[in-house]
XYZ file of C-alpha atoms in Angstrom:
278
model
C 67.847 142.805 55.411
C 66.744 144.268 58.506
C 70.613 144.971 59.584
C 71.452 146.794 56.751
C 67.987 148.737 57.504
C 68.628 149.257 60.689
C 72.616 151.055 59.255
C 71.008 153.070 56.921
C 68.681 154.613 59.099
C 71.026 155.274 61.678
C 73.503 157.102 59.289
C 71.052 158.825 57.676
C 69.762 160.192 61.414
C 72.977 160.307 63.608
C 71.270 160.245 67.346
C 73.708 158.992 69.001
C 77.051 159.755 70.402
C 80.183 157.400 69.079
C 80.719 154.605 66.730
C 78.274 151.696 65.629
C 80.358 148.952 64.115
C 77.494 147.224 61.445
C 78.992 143.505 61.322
C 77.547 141.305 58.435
C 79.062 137.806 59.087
C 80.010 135.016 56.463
C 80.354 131.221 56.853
C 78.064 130.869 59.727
C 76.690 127.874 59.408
C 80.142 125.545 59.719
C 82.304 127.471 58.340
C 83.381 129.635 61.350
C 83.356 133.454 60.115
C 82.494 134.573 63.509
C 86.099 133.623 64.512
C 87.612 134.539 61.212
C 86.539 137.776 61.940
C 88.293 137.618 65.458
C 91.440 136.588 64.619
C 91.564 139.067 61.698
C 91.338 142.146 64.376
C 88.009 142.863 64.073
C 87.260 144.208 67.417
C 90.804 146.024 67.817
C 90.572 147.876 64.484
C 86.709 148.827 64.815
C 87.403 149.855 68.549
C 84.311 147.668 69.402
C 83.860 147.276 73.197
C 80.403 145.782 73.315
C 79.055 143.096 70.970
C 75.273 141.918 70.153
C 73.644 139.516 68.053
C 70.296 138.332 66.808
C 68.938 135.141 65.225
C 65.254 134.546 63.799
C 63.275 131.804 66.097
C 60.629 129.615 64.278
C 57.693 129.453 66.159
C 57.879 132.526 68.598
C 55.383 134.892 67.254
C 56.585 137.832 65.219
C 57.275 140.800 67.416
C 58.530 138.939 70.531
C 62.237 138.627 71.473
C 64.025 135.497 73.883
C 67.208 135.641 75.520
C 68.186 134.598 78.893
C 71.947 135.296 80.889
C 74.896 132.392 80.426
C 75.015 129.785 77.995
C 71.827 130.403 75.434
C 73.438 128.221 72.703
C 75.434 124.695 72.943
C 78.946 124.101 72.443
C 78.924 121.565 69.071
C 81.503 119.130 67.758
C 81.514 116.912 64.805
C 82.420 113.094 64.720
C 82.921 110.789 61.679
C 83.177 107.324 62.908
C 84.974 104.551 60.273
C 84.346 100.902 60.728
C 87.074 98.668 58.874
C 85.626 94.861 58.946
C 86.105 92.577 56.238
C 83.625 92.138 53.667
C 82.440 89.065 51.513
C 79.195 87.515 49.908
C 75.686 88.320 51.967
C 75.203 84.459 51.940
C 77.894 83.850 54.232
C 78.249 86.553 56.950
C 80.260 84.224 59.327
C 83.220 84.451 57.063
C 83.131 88.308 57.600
C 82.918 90.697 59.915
C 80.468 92.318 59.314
C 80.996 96.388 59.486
C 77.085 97.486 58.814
C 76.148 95.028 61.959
C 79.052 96.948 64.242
C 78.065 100.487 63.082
C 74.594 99.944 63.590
C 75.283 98.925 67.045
C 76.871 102.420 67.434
C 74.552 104.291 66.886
C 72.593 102.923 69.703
C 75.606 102.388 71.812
C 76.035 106.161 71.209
C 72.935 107.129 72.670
C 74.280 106.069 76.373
C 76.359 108.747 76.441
C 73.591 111.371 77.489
C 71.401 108.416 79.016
C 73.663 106.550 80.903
C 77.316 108.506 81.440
C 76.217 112.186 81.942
C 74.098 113.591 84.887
C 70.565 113.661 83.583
C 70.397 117.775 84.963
C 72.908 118.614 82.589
C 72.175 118.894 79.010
C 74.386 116.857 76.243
C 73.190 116.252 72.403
C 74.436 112.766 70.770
C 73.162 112.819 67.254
C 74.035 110.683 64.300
C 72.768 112.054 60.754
C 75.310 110.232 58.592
C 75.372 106.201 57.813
C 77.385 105.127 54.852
C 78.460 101.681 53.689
C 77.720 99.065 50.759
C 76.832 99.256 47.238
C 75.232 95.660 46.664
C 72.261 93.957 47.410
C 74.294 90.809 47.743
C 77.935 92.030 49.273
C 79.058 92.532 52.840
C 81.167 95.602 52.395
C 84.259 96.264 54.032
C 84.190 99.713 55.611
C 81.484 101.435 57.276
C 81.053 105.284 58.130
C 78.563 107.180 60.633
C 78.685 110.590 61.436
C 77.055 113.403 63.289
C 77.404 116.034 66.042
C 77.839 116.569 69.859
C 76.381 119.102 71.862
C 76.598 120.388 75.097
C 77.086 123.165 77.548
C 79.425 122.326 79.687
C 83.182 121.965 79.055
C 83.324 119.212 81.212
C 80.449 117.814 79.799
C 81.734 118.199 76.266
C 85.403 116.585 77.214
C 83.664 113.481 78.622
C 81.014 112.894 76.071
C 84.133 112.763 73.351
C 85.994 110.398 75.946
C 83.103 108.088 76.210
C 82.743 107.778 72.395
C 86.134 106.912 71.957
C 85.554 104.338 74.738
C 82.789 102.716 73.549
C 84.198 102.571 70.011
C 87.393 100.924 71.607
C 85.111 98.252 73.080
C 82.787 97.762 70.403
C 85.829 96.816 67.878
C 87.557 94.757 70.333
C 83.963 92.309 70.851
C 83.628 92.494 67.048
C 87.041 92.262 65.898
C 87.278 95.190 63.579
C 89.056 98.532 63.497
C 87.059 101.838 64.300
C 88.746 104.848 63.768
C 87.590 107.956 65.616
C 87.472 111.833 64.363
C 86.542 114.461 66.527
C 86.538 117.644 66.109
C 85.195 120.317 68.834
C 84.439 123.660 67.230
C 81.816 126.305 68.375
C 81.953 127.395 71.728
C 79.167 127.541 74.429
C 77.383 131.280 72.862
C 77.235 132.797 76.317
C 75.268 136.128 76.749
C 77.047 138.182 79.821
C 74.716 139.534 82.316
C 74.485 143.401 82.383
C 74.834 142.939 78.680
C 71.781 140.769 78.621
C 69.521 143.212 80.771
C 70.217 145.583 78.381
C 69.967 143.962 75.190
C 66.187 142.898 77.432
C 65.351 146.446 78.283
C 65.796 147.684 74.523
C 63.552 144.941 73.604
C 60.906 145.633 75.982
C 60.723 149.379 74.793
C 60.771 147.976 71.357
C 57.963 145.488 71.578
C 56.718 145.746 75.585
C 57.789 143.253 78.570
C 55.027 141.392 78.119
C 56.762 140.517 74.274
C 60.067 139.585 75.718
C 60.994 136.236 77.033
C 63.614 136.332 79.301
C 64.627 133.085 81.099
C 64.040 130.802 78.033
C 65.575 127.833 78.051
C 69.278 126.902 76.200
C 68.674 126.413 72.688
C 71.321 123.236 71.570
C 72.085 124.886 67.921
C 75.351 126.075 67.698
C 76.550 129.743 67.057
C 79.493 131.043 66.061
C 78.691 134.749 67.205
C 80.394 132.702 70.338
C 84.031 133.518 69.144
C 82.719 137.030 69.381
C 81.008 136.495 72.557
C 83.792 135.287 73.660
C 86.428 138.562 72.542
C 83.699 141.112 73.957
C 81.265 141.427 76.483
C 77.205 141.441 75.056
C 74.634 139.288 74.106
C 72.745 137.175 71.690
C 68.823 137.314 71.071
C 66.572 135.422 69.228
C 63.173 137.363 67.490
C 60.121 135.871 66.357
C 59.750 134.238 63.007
C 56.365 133.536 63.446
C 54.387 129.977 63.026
C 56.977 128.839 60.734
C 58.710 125.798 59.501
C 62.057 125.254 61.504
C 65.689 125.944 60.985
C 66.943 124.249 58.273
C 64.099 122.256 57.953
C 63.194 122.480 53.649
C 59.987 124.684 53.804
C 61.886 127.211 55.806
C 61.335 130.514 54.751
C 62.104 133.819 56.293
C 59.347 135.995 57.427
C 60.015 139.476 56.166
C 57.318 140.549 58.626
C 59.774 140.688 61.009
C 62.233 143.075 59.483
C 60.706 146.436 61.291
C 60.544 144.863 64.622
C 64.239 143.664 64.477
C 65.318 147.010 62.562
C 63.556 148.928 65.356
C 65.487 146.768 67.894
C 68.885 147.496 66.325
C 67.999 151.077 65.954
C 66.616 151.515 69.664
C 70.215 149.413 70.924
C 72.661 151.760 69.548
C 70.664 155.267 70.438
C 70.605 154.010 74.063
C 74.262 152.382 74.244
C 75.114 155.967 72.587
C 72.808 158.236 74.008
C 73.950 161.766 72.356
């Protein structure tokens, strides 16, 4: 792990002047130990006053670094979307309504949201992964779900998105006659990167790999982060290394290049001997 590299090295050499806080974070990936961590006292009883982060990027060739000031990672939320209709025999769909019919106009109706309700400059995510309903070749069932995620960058953005789903639900069950039922939940926050933390966190990296290596005005990524919450308590910033020609996040065939551990190591190392130059 190239953190824990990076933490034995520097206790084992000591060049620098103060305290380097080593944080390994659980539950990323939904479960929200970034803000666990937070709300615990993290920052207050480790006397951290700066905060960085790093994530691998698929795709950027190993030994280069991205990261760019303001919002480098999208706000998410998560929707589960229930359609109650009535269900009965395949045969004779006009004595139902019909809840695999309404949903599947949803998830088209959905897509208007970033096409048709939000400024096409700023960026908004509508994605349904999730489509439940039926057991039977030959049964209308009653109950429909879809689900899936929001993402944006924007508060404003986010807070209309969720009112314009709840909208169009509203008038898709009133045209079909059934009952959709709505669940939204907002979690991450936007992971912003402050400024003079990001020209640092950019400067280390150039020493580390050269300015030519580093990528500095890359565009918003729309995966969520919860290094946000920390983001969020402190001032710093979040980078992204190379991975490599790679498979992508969360795709199966991922797999972690351990090529990149000295380049990321040597980042961490280089960070915390110029933060705390003895």
């Amino acid at each position: 792990h190239l953190v824990a590299a990076a933490a034995k090295y520097l206790a084992e050499t000591r060049n620098f002047a103060g305290t380097v806080a080593v944080i390994f974070q659980p539950a990323e990936e939904g479960g929200g130990g970034g803000n666990e961590m937070v709300k615990d006292g993290m920052m207050e009883r480790f006397d951290i006053e700066k905060v960085f982060g790093m994530h691998n990027m698929p795709g950027l060739p190993v030994g280069q670094f991205a990261i760019k000031p303001g919002p480098i990672m999208a706000a998410t939320a998560e929707f589960t979307i229930t359609v109650k209709g009535r269900g009965g025999h395949a045969a004779m769909p006009h004595g139902t309504i019909d809840p695999i019919v309404i949903a599947s106009q949803l998830v088209g109706a959905l897509q208007t949201i970033a096409s048709r309700s939000t400024d096409p400059v700023e960026a908004v995510v509508v994605s349904v992964t999730k489509f439940h309903a039926g057991d039977a070749y030959n049964v209308i069932p009653e109950s429909a779900e879809i689900a899936g995620t929001v993402r944006t960058l924007k508060k404003e953005v986010a807070k209309k998105s969720e009112e314009r789903m709840r909208a169009i639900c509203a008038g898709i069950a009133t045209a079909f006659g059934a009952t959709i039922e709505v669940d939204y939940d907002a979690n991450y926050p936007v992971t912003f990167n402050h400024a003079q933390e990001t020209v640092f966190a950019s400067d280390v990296a150039a020493d580390v790999a050269g300015d030519a290596h580093v990528h500095r005005t890359i565009q918003p990524v729309m995966g969520g982060e919860d290094f946000s919450y920390m983001l969020e308590a402190r001032p710093g910033a979040f980078i992204f290394i190379g991975n490599g020609d790679s498979a992508g996040l969360h795709h199966p065939a991922y797999d972690f290049n351990d090529e990149v551990i000295p380049h990321g190591m040597s980042y961490w190392v280089k960070l915390a001997e110029t933060a705390l130059a003895a």
